[in-house]
C-alpha atoms as a PDB file:
ATOM      1  CA  UNK A   1      98.978 103.457  80.097  1.00  0.00           C
ATOM      2  CA  UNK A   2     102.657 102.814  80.697  1.00  0.00           C
ATOM      3  CA  UNK A   3     103.753 104.175  84.085  1.00  0.00           C
ATOM      4  CA  UNK A   4     106.689 101.785  84.717  1.00  0.00           C
ATOM      5  CA  UNK A   5     110.017 102.728  83.121  1.00  0.00           C
ATOM      6  CA  UNK A   6     113.573 101.446  82.736  1.00  0.00           C
ATOM      7  CA  UNK A   7     115.164 104.266  84.728  1.00  0.00           C
ATOM      8  CA  UNK A   8     114.242 106.799  87.359  1.00  0.00           C
ATOM      9  CA  UNK A   9     114.660 109.794  85.039  1.00  0.00           C
ATOM     10  CA  UNK A  10     111.987 108.474  82.665  1.00  0.00           C
ATOM     11  CA  UNK A  11     109.587 107.809  85.534  1.00  0.00           C
ATOM     12  CA  UNK A  12     110.196 111.299  86.886  1.00  0.00           C
ATOM     13  CA  UNK A  13     109.717 112.986  83.504  1.00  0.00           C
ATOM     14  CA  UNK A  14     106.431 111.156  82.957  1.00  0.00           C
ATOM     15  CA  UNK A  15     105.132 112.134  86.391  1.00  0.00           C
ATOM     16  CA  UNK A  16     106.094 115.798  85.911  1.00  0.00           C
ATOM     17  CA  UNK A  17     104.812 116.138  82.344  1.00  0.00           C
ATOM     18  CA  UNK A  18     101.482 114.466  83.149  1.00  0.00           C
ATOM     19  CA  UNK A  19     101.185 115.688  86.757  1.00  0.00           C
ATOM     20  CA  UNK A  20     100.653 112.080  87.729  1.00  0.00           C
ATOM     21  CA  UNK A  21     103.084 109.296  88.710  1.00  0.00           C
ATOM     22  CA  UNK A  22     105.847 107.099  87.334  1.00  0.00           C
ATOM     23  CA  UNK A  23     107.470 103.901  88.622  1.00  0.00           C
ATOM     24  CA  UNK A  24     111.036 102.613  88.407  1.00  0.00           C
ATOM     25  CA  UNK A  25     111.907  99.027  89.401  1.00  0.00           C
ATOM     26  CA  UNK A  26     115.572  98.065  89.429  1.00  0.00           C
ATOM     27  CA  UNK A  27     117.906  95.250  90.443  1.00  0.00           C
ATOM     28  CA  UNK A  28     121.105  97.077  89.446  1.00  0.00           C
ATOM     29  CA  UNK A  29     123.740  98.039  92.003  1.00  0.00           C
ATOM     30  CA  UNK A  30     124.837 101.386  90.586  1.00  0.00           C
ATOM     31  CA  UNK A  31     126.215 103.821  93.167  1.00  0.00           C
ATOM     32  CA  UNK A  32     125.394 107.485  92.623  1.00  0.00           C
ATOM     33  CA  UNK A  33     127.426 110.225  94.275  1.00  0.00           C
ATOM     34  CA  UNK A  34     124.848 112.935  93.586  1.00  0.00           C
ATOM     35  CA  UNK A  35     122.585 114.210  96.361  1.00  0.00           C
ATOM     36  CA  UNK A  36     119.440 115.422  94.637  1.00  0.00           C
ATOM     37  CA  UNK A  37     115.923 116.791  94.810  1.00  0.00           C
ATOM     38  CA  UNK A  38     113.245 116.774  92.128  1.00  0.00           C
ATOM     39  CA  UNK A  39     109.739 118.081  91.482  1.00  0.00           C
ATOM     40  CA  UNK A  40     107.888 115.014  92.723  1.00  0.00           C
ATOM     41  CA  UNK A  41     107.262 113.344  96.036  1.00  0.00           C
ATOM     42  CA  UNK A  42     108.988 109.971  96.192  1.00  0.00           C
ATOM     43  CA  UNK A  43     108.150 106.581  97.710  1.00  0.00           C
ATOM     44  CA  UNK A  44     111.153 104.250  97.814  1.00  0.00           C
ATOM     45  CA  UNK A  45     110.768 100.569  98.757  1.00  0.00           C
ATOM     46  CA  UNK A  46     114.112  98.913  99.547  1.00  0.00           C
ATOM     47  CA  UNK A  47     113.816  95.151  99.008  1.00  0.00           C
ATOM     48  CA  UNK A  48     117.500  94.166  98.941  1.00  0.00           C
ATOM     49  CA  UNK A  49     120.969  95.573  99.391  1.00  0.00           C
ATOM     50  CA  UNK A  50     120.355  98.935 101.060  1.00  0.00           C
ATOM     51  CA  UNK A  51     123.088 100.527 103.158  1.00  0.00           C
ATOM     52  CA  UNK A  52     122.647 104.156 104.263  1.00  0.00           C
ATOM     53  CA  UNK A  53     119.864 106.481 103.131  1.00  0.00           C
ATOM     54  CA  UNK A  54     120.383 110.231 103.498  1.00  0.00           C
ATOM     55  CA  UNK A  55     117.172 112.299 103.549  1.00  0.00           C
ATOM     56  CA  UNK A  56     117.126 116.001 104.374  1.00  0.00           C
ATOM     57  CA  UNK A  57     120.079 115.838 106.751  1.00  0.00           C
ATOM     58  CA  UNK A  58     119.000 112.556 108.403  1.00  0.00           C
ATOM     59  CA  UNK A  59     120.778 109.248 107.873  1.00  0.00           C
ATOM     60  CA  UNK A  60     118.879 105.955 108.057  1.00  0.00           C
ATOM     61  CA  UNK A  61     120.299 102.447 108.127  1.00  0.00           C
ATOM     62  CA  UNK A  62     118.382 101.020 105.153  1.00  0.00           C
ATOM     63  CA  UNK A  63     117.205  97.446 105.741  1.00  0.00           C
ATOM     64  CA  UNK A  64     115.325  95.027 103.494  1.00  0.00           C
ATOM     65  CA  UNK A  65     111.641  95.944 103.690  1.00  0.00           C
ATOM     66  CA  UNK A  66     112.184  99.624 104.531  1.00  0.00           C
ATOM     67  CA  UNK A  67     109.823 102.091 102.895  1.00  0.00           C
ATOM     68  CA  UNK A  68     111.121 105.671 102.581  1.00  0.00           C
ATOM     69  CA  UNK A  69     109.148 108.766 101.598  1.00  0.00           C
ATOM     70  CA  UNK A  70     110.181 112.374 100.923  1.00  0.00           C
ATOM     71  CA  UNK A  71     108.826 115.560  99.342  1.00  0.00           C
ATOM     72  CA  UNK A  72     110.229 117.547  96.424  1.00  0.00           C
ATOM     73  CA  UNK A  73     112.353 119.822  98.622  1.00  0.00           C
ATOM     74  CA  UNK A  74     114.128 117.144 100.668  1.00  0.00           C
ATOM     75  CA  UNK A  75     117.588 116.229  99.418  1.00  0.00           C
ATOM     76  CA  UNK A  76     118.222 112.496  99.385  1.00  0.00           C
ATOM     77  CA  UNK A  77     120.593 109.753  98.313  1.00  0.00           C
ATOM     78  CA  UNK A  78     120.911 106.031  99.037  1.00  0.00           C
ATOM     79  CA  UNK A  79     124.068 103.924  99.108  1.00  0.00           C
ATOM     80  CA  UNK A  80     124.064 100.170  98.484  1.00  0.00           C
ATOM     81  CA  UNK A  81     126.186  97.399  99.928  1.00  0.00           C
ATOM     82  CA  UNK A  82     129.062  96.790  97.480  1.00  0.00           C
ATOM     83  CA  UNK A  83     128.691  93.689  95.284  1.00  0.00           C
ATOM     84  CA  UNK A  84     125.444  92.641  97.050  1.00  0.00           C
ATOM     85  CA  UNK A  85     122.175  91.878  95.207  1.00  0.00           C
ATOM     86  CA  UNK A  86     120.013  94.989  95.028  1.00  0.00           C
ATOM     87  CA  UNK A  87     116.294  95.486  94.380  1.00  0.00           C
ATOM     88  CA  UNK A  88     114.068  98.521  94.889  1.00  0.00           C
ATOM     89  CA  UNK A  89     110.895 100.216  93.657  1.00  0.00           C
ATOM     90  CA  UNK A  90     110.920 104.002  93.238  1.00  0.00           C
ATOM     91  CA  UNK A  91     107.562 105.716  92.745  1.00  0.00           C
ATOM     92  CA  UNK A  92     107.531 109.396  91.736  1.00  0.00           C
ATOM     93  CA  UNK A  93     104.219 111.197  92.420  1.00  0.00           C
ATOM     94  CA  UNK A  94     103.548 114.763  91.342  1.00  0.00           C
ATOM     95  CA  UNK A  95     102.277 116.917  94.257  1.00  0.00           C
ATOM     96  CA  UNK A  96      99.289 118.042  92.182  1.00  0.00           C
ATOM     97  CA  UNK A  97      98.107 114.437  91.890  1.00  0.00           C
ATOM     98  CA  UNK A  98      98.325 114.026  95.668  1.00  0.00           C
ATOM     99  CA  UNK A  99      96.414 117.235  96.385  1.00  0.00           C
ATOM    100  CA  UNK A 100      93.750 116.476  93.754  1.00  0.00           C
ATOM    101  CA  UNK A 101      92.908 113.151  95.385  1.00  0.00           C
ATOM    102  CA  UNK A 102      92.979 114.487  98.929  1.00  0.00           C
ATOM    103  CA  UNK A 103      89.705 115.445 100.611  1.00  0.00           C
ATOM    104  CA  UNK A 104      88.629 117.642 103.478  1.00  0.00           C
ATOM    105  CA  UNK A 105      88.859 114.624 105.779  1.00  0.00           C
ATOM    106  CA  UNK A 106      91.811 112.820 104.206  1.00  0.00           C
ATOM    107  CA  UNK A 107      95.013 114.749 103.492  1.00  0.00           C
ATOM    108  CA  UNK A 108      97.128 112.364 101.418  1.00  0.00           C
ATOM    109  CA  UNK A 109     100.058 114.799 101.504  1.00  0.00           C
ATOM    110  CA  UNK A 110     100.406 114.698 105.291  1.00  0.00           C
ATOM    111  CA  UNK A 111     103.220 112.132 105.407  1.00  0.00           C
ATOM    112  CA  UNK A 112     105.319 114.155 102.941  1.00  0.00           C
ATOM    113  CA  UNK A 113     104.846 117.593 104.483  1.00  0.00           C
ATOM    114  CA  UNK A 114     104.542 116.810 108.190  1.00  0.00           C
ATOM    115  CA  UNK A 115     105.612 119.696 110.442  1.00  0.00           C
ATOM    116  CA  UNK A 116     106.690 117.365 113.252  1.00  0.00           C
ATOM    117  CA  UNK A 117     110.095 118.568 114.555  1.00  0.00           C
ATOM    118  CA  UNK A 118     111.420 114.996 114.542  1.00  0.00           C
ATOM    119  CA  UNK A 119     109.801 113.818 111.331  1.00  0.00           C
ATOM    120  CA  UNK A 120     110.761 110.302 110.308  1.00  0.00           C
ATOM    121  CA  UNK A 121     111.032 109.324 106.643  1.00  0.00           C
ATOM    122  CA  UNK A 122     111.028 105.546 107.141  1.00  0.00           C
ATOM    123  CA  UNK A 123     108.564 102.744 107.781  1.00  0.00           C
ATOM    124  CA  UNK A 124     109.756  99.174 108.193  1.00  0.00           C
ATOM    125  CA  UNK A 125     107.437  96.718 106.460  1.00  0.00           C
ATOM    126  CA  UNK A 126     107.271  93.004 107.097  1.00  0.00           C
ATOM    127  CA  UNK A 127     104.974  90.046 106.527  1.00  0.00           C
ATOM    128  CA  UNK A 128     101.580  90.890 105.042  1.00  0.00           C
ATOM    129  CA  UNK A 129     102.289  94.644 104.916  1.00  0.00           C
ATOM    130  CA  UNK A 130     105.389  94.149 102.771  1.00  0.00           C
ATOM    131  CA  UNK A 131     103.580  91.719 100.456  1.00  0.00           C
ATOM    132  CA  UNK A 132     100.723  94.208 100.050  1.00  0.00           C
ATOM    133  CA  UNK A 133     103.035  97.013  98.951  1.00  0.00           C
ATOM    134  CA  UNK A 134     104.905  94.691  96.570  1.00  0.00           C
ATOM    135  CA  UNK A 135     101.609  93.603  95.019  1.00  0.00           C
ATOM    136  CA  UNK A 136     100.472  97.202  94.597  1.00  0.00           C
ATOM    137  CA  UNK A 137     103.752  98.126  92.894  1.00  0.00           C
ATOM    138  CA  UNK A 138     103.459  95.056  90.670  1.00  0.00           C
ATOM    139  CA  UNK A 139     100.029  96.225  89.481  1.00  0.00           C
ATOM    140  CA  UNK A 140     101.677  99.388  88.155  1.00  0.00           C
ATOM    141  CA  UNK A 141     104.029  97.290  85.994  1.00  0.00           C
ATOM    142  CA  UNK A 142     101.138  95.383  84.362  1.00  0.00           C
ATOM    143  CA  UNK A 143      99.198  96.487  81.268  1.00  0.00           C
ATOM    144  CA  UNK A 144      95.430  95.891  81.501  1.00  0.00           C
ATOM    145  CA  UNK A 145      93.182  95.591  78.460  1.00  0.00           C
ATOM    146  CA  UNK A 146      90.364  97.585  80.042  1.00  0.00           C
ATOM    147  CA  UNK A 147      90.402 100.244  82.765  1.00  0.00           C
ATOM    148  CA  UNK A 148      94.197 100.380  82.871  1.00  0.00           C
ATOM    149  CA  UNK A 149      94.421 104.071  83.806  1.00  0.00           C
ATOM    150  CA  UNK A 150      91.676 103.828  86.431  1.00  0.00           C
ATOM    151  CA  UNK A 151      93.219 100.725  88.018  1.00  0.00           C
ATOM    152  CA  UNK A 152      96.670 102.310  88.294  1.00  0.00           C
ATOM    153  CA  UNK A 153      95.360 105.647  89.557  1.00  0.00           C
ATOM    154  CA  UNK A 154      93.387 103.855  92.270  1.00  0.00           C
ATOM    155  CA  UNK A 155      96.423 101.773  93.207  1.00  0.00           C
ATOM    156  CA  UNK A 156      98.521 104.906  93.773  1.00  0.00           C
ATOM    157  CA  UNK A 157      95.738 106.428  95.894  1.00  0.00           C
ATOM    158  CA  UNK A 158      95.626 103.190  97.910  1.00  0.00           C
ATOM    159  CA  UNK A 159      99.407 103.338  98.356  1.00  0.00           C
ATOM    160  CA  UNK A 160      99.114 106.908  99.651  1.00  0.00           C
ATOM    161  CA  UNK A 161      96.340 105.976 102.091  1.00  0.00           C
ATOM    162  CA  UNK A 162      98.353 103.058 103.499  1.00  0.00           C
ATOM    163  CA  UNK A 163     101.521 105.130 103.687  1.00  0.00           C
ATOM    164  CA  UNK A 164      99.814 107.883 105.669  1.00  0.00           C
ATOM    165  CA  UNK A 165      98.212 105.373 108.021  1.00  0.00           C
ATOM    166  CA  UNK A 166     101.615 103.854 108.817  1.00  0.00           C
ATOM    167  CA  UNK A 167     103.405 107.221 108.964  1.00  0.00           C
ATOM    168  CA  UNK A 168     101.169 108.432 111.801  1.00  0.00           C
ATOM    169  CA  UNK A 169     102.947 106.026 114.153  1.00  0.00           C
ATOM    170  CA  UNK A 170     106.618 106.410 113.234  1.00  0.00           C
ATOM    171  CA  UNK A 171     107.520 110.061 113.924  1.00  0.00           C
ATOM    172  CA  UNK A 172     110.341 110.696 116.346  1.00  0.00           C
ATOM    173  CA  UNK A 173     112.789 107.945 115.323  1.00  0.00           C
ATOM    174  CA  UNK A 174     116.481 108.658 115.920  1.00  0.00           C
ATOM    175  CA  UNK A 175     117.807 108.510 112.379  1.00  0.00           C
ATOM    176  CA  UNK A 176     121.363 109.311 113.459  1.00  0.00           C
ATOM    177  CA  UNK A 177     121.954 106.185 115.518  1.00  0.00           C
ATOM    178  CA  UNK A 178     124.456 104.769 113.027  1.00  0.00           C
ATOM    179  CA  UNK A 179     126.482 107.926 112.489  1.00  0.00           C
ATOM    180  CA  UNK A 180     129.640 109.089 114.215  1.00  0.00           C
ATOM    181  CA  UNK A 181     129.466 112.294 116.241  1.00  0.00           C
ATOM    182  CA  UNK A 182     131.918 114.236 113.997  1.00  0.00           C
ATOM    183  CA  UNK A 183     129.793 113.517 110.913  1.00  0.00           C
ATOM    184  CA  UNK A 184     126.677 114.668 112.685  1.00  0.00           C
ATOM    185  CA  UNK A 185     128.429 117.856 113.794  1.00  0.00           C
ATOM    186  CA  UNK A 186     129.591 118.484 110.223  1.00  0.00           C
ATOM    187  CA  UNK A 187     126.114 118.008 108.769  1.00  0.00           C
ATOM    188  CA  UNK A 188     124.561 120.216 111.456  1.00  0.00           C
ATOM    189  CA  UNK A 189     127.130 122.935 110.765  1.00  0.00           C
ATOM    190  CA  UNK A 190     126.387 122.847 107.026  1.00  0.00           C
ATOM    191  CA  UNK A 191     122.624 122.851 107.611  1.00  0.00           C
ATOM    192  CA  UNK A 192     122.917 125.888 109.902  1.00  0.00           C
ATOM    193  CA  UNK A 193     125.490 127.877 107.899  1.00  0.00           C
ATOM    194  CA  UNK A 194     124.847 127.041 104.236  1.00  0.00           C
ATOM    195  CA  UNK A 195     123.923 130.714 103.637  1.00  0.00           C
ATOM    196  CA  UNK A 196     127.494 131.728 104.465  1.00  0.00           C
ATOM    197  CA  UNK A 197     130.788 131.415 102.584  1.00  0.00           C
ATOM    198  CA  UNK A 198     131.923 128.229 104.345  1.00  0.00           C
ATOM    199  CA  UNK A 199     134.684 125.841 103.267  1.00  0.00           C
ATOM    200  CA  UNK A 200     136.166 122.462 104.183  1.00  0.00           C
ATOM    201  CA  UNK A 201     138.505 123.907 106.794  1.00  0.00           C
ATOM    202  CA  UNK A 202     135.673 125.650 108.633  1.00  0.00           C
ATOM    203  CA  UNK A 203     133.487 122.544 108.572  1.00  0.00           C
ATOM    204  CA  UNK A 204     136.281 120.255 109.803  1.00  0.00           C
ATOM    205  CA  UNK A 205     137.256 122.694 112.549  1.00  0.00           C
ATOM    206  CA  UNK A 206     133.693 122.764 113.858  1.00  0.00           C
ATOM    207  CA  UNK A 207     133.569 118.947 113.679  1.00  0.00           C
ATOM    208  CA  UNK A 208     136.852 118.597 115.626  1.00  0.00           C
ATOM    209  CA  UNK A 209     138.508 116.409 112.993  1.00  0.00           C
ATOM    210  CA  UNK A 210     140.908 116.971 110.111  1.00  0.00           C
ATOM    211  CA  UNK A 211     139.776 117.740 106.571  1.00  0.00           C
ATOM    212  CA  UNK A 212     141.030 114.334 105.451  1.00  0.00           C
ATOM    213  CA  UNK A 213     139.035 112.538 108.172  1.00  0.00           C
ATOM    214  CA  UNK A 214     135.958 114.600 107.332  1.00  0.00           C
ATOM    215  CA  UNK A 215     136.096 113.660 103.654  1.00  0.00           C
ATOM    216  CA  UNK A 216     136.535 109.982 104.533  1.00  0.00           C
ATOM    217  CA  UNK A 217     133.458 110.043 106.802  1.00  0.00           C
ATOM    218  CA  UNK A 218     131.258 111.534 104.065  1.00  0.00           C
ATOM    219  CA  UNK A 219     132.531 108.980 101.573  1.00  0.00           C
ATOM    220  CA  UNK A 220     132.082 106.052 103.996  1.00  0.00           C
ATOM    221  CA  UNK A 221     128.589 106.848 105.303  1.00  0.00           C
ATOM    222  CA  UNK A 222     127.059 108.851 102.450  1.00  0.00           C
ATOM    223  CA  UNK A 223     129.010 107.778  99.386  1.00  0.00           C
ATOM    224  CA  UNK A 224     129.508 111.400  98.378  1.00  0.00           C
ATOM    225  CA  UNK A 225     131.640 114.472  99.054  1.00  0.00           C
ATOM    226  CA  UNK A 226     131.275 117.358 101.494  1.00  0.00           C
ATOM    227  CA  UNK A 227     130.933 119.846  98.646  1.00  0.00           C
ATOM    228  CA  UNK A 228     128.116 117.848  97.019  1.00  0.00           C
ATOM    229  CA  UNK A 229     126.259 117.661 100.320  1.00  0.00           C
ATOM    230  CA  UNK A 230     126.605 121.443 100.751  1.00  0.00           C
ATOM    231  CA  UNK A 231     125.478 122.071  97.174  1.00  0.00           C
ATOM    232  CA  UNK A 232     122.447 119.813  97.623  1.00  0.00           C
ATOM    233  CA  UNK A 233     121.420 121.743 100.724  1.00  0.00           C
ATOM    234  CA  UNK A 234     121.759 125.090  98.949  1.00  0.00           C
ATOM    235  CA  UNK A 235     119.781 123.962  95.902  1.00  0.00           C
ATOM    236  CA  UNK A 236     117.022 122.540  98.111  1.00  0.00           C
ATOM    237  CA  UNK A 237     116.660 125.790 100.052  1.00  0.00           C
ATOM    238  CA  UNK A 238     116.804 127.834  96.835  1.00  0.00           C
ATOM    239  CA  UNK A 239     113.879 125.872  95.397  1.00  0.00           C
ATOM    240  CA  UNK A 240     111.845 126.543  98.534  1.00  0.00           C
ATOM    241  CA  UNK A 241     112.563 130.272  98.383  1.00  0.00           C
ATOM    242  CA  UNK A 242     111.737 130.573  94.674  1.00  0.00           C
ATOM    243  CA  UNK A 243     108.421 128.800  95.223  1.00  0.00           C
ATOM    244  CA  UNK A 244     107.643 131.242  98.047  1.00  0.00           C
ATOM    245  CA  UNK A 245     108.116 134.159  95.652  1.00  0.00           C
ATOM    246  CA  UNK A 246     111.641 135.408  96.413  1.00  0.00           C
ATOM    247  CA  UNK A 247     113.417 136.853  93.398  1.00  0.00           C
ATOM    248  CA  UNK A 248     116.445 135.159  91.850  1.00  0.00           C
ATOM    249  CA  UNK A 249     118.992 137.690  93.102  1.00  0.00           C
ATOM    250  CA  UNK A 250     117.872 137.535  96.755  1.00  0.00           C
ATOM    251  CA  UNK A 251     117.671 133.739  96.590  1.00  0.00           C
ATOM    252  CA  UNK A 252     121.251 133.503  95.309  1.00  0.00           C
ATOM    253  CA  UNK A 253     122.569 135.640  98.152  1.00  0.00           C
ATOM    254  CA  UNK A 254     120.479 134.036 100.914  1.00  0.00           C
ATOM    255  CA  UNK A 255     121.447 130.489  99.881  1.00  0.00           C
ATOM    256  CA  UNK A 256     125.193 131.096  99.929  1.00  0.00           C
ATOM    257  CA  UNK A 257     125.913 131.282  96.203  1.00  0.00           C
ATOM    258  CA  UNK A 258     127.181 134.842  96.359  1.00  0.00           C
ATOM    259  CA  UNK A 259     127.752 135.295  92.650  1.00  0.00           C
ATOM    260  CA  UNK A 260     124.495 135.755  90.712  1.00  0.00           C
ATOM    261  CA  UNK A 261     125.803 134.212  87.499  1.00  0.00           C
ATOM    262  CA  UNK A 262     127.195 131.200  89.348  1.00  0.00           C
ATOM    263  CA  UNK A 263     123.794 130.608  90.954  1.00  0.00           C
ATOM    264  CA  UNK A 264     121.967 130.648  87.623  1.00  0.00           C
ATOM    265  CA  UNK A 265     124.542 128.326  86.048  1.00  0.00           C
ATOM    266  CA  UNK A 266     124.618 125.891  88.986  1.00  0.00           C
ATOM    267  CA  UNK A 267     120.849 125.844  89.544  1.00  0.00           C
ATOM    268  CA  UNK A 268     120.187 125.231  85.846  1.00  0.00           C
ATOM    269  CA  UNK A 269     122.664 122.351  85.789  1.00  0.00           C
ATOM    270  CA  UNK A 270     121.272 120.718  88.955  1.00  0.00           C
ATOM    271  CA  UNK A 271     117.534 121.257  88.416  1.00  0.00           C
ATOM    272  CA  UNK A 272     117.382 121.167  84.629  1.00  0.00           C
ATOM    273  CA  UNK A 273     115.827 124.629  84.168  1.00  0.00           C
ATOM    274  CA  UNK A 274     116.866 128.169  85.050  1.00  0.00           C
ATOM    275  CA  UNK A 275     115.771 129.800  88.337  1.00  0.00           C
ATOM    276  CA  UNK A 276     113.584 132.232  86.397  1.00  0.00           C
ATOM    277  CA  UNK A 277     111.768 129.457  84.562  1.00  0.00           C
ATOM    278  CA  UNK A 278     111.453 127.484  87.787  1.00  0.00           C
ATOM    279  CA  UNK A 279     109.728 130.468  89.402  1.00  0.00           C
ATOM    280  CA  UNK A 280     107.421 130.885  86.421  1.00  0.00           C
ATOM    281  CA  UNK A 281     106.460 127.196  86.479  1.00  0.00           C
ATOM    282  CA  UNK A 282     105.789 127.378  90.212  1.00  0.00           C
ATOM    283  CA  UNK A 283     103.257 130.158  89.715  1.00  0.00           C
END
C-alpha cells in the first residue's frame, strides 16, 4: 500500500479519499506564500533548513529536529532559510482515522484539539527521540511483501501515541519570542477583527507603523502578505462555522466576506469545493 508520495497534495488527497494517512518527504527548498488549512491533521518534522513556522496566529522559530502538529482548522505556513539545504517529513492524517483508533482511555486526538489557552504546536526532538521518529517515517516509505497495510497503520498509531506523550509536557511555550511587537499587534488585530471590513490602513494604524513597514514585516517573518494572512484566518473560521451547522449566508457575513457570491467563489478556490458541498460532506 503506497502511502508516501512525491508532493504534499498527493499525500493529502490519499488521506482524505481513504480516510487514512499520506506521507510527503522532501528535500526541495520551494517557498510558498500561501497560508492554508486542509481536511487532515498534520505532523511536520523539520530536519533541515527551517526558518519561521506560522500556526494559527503563533510564530515558531523552526529548528532542526522540531516536530510540529496542527488540526484541520489551524492555518499554517513554514518559511525556509534561502539557499540552505532543506529536508522535512509531512504526514497528513484524516481525523476519522485518529478517532477510530482512539479508546476510552487513550484519546489520540488530544494533542491536535487541546483546549489549553496557551497551546503549543511544537516539540523539539533530539538524540534517540529524533531517530525514533525518523525510523517510523522511513517505515512508511517502504513497501513490505506481507502485512504492508497493517505495519503502516500500526506505525501511524505509534507515532500518534508518542506525539501525545510528548505534547503533554510542552503547553505554554511563548511562540512569539522571535517576533517584533508591531507584527504581533497586527496579527492580534486581524485575529480579533477578521469579521469586520478591515483594510491595510486600519491594521497598520493599530500596529503603530506605516503600511509599507507592515507589509515588509509580514514578508520578512512570514514570507507572505497581510491580505493572505487575513484571508487564511477568514477561511479557517468559515470552515469551523460550516462544520458546526451555520448556513452559508450567515457564515459569509460573520467571517467578514460581506458579499455572498464573493464568499462562495473565494471559499471554493481556497478549499477546493463549494461551501455547500463542504457542509454536506461534514454531515
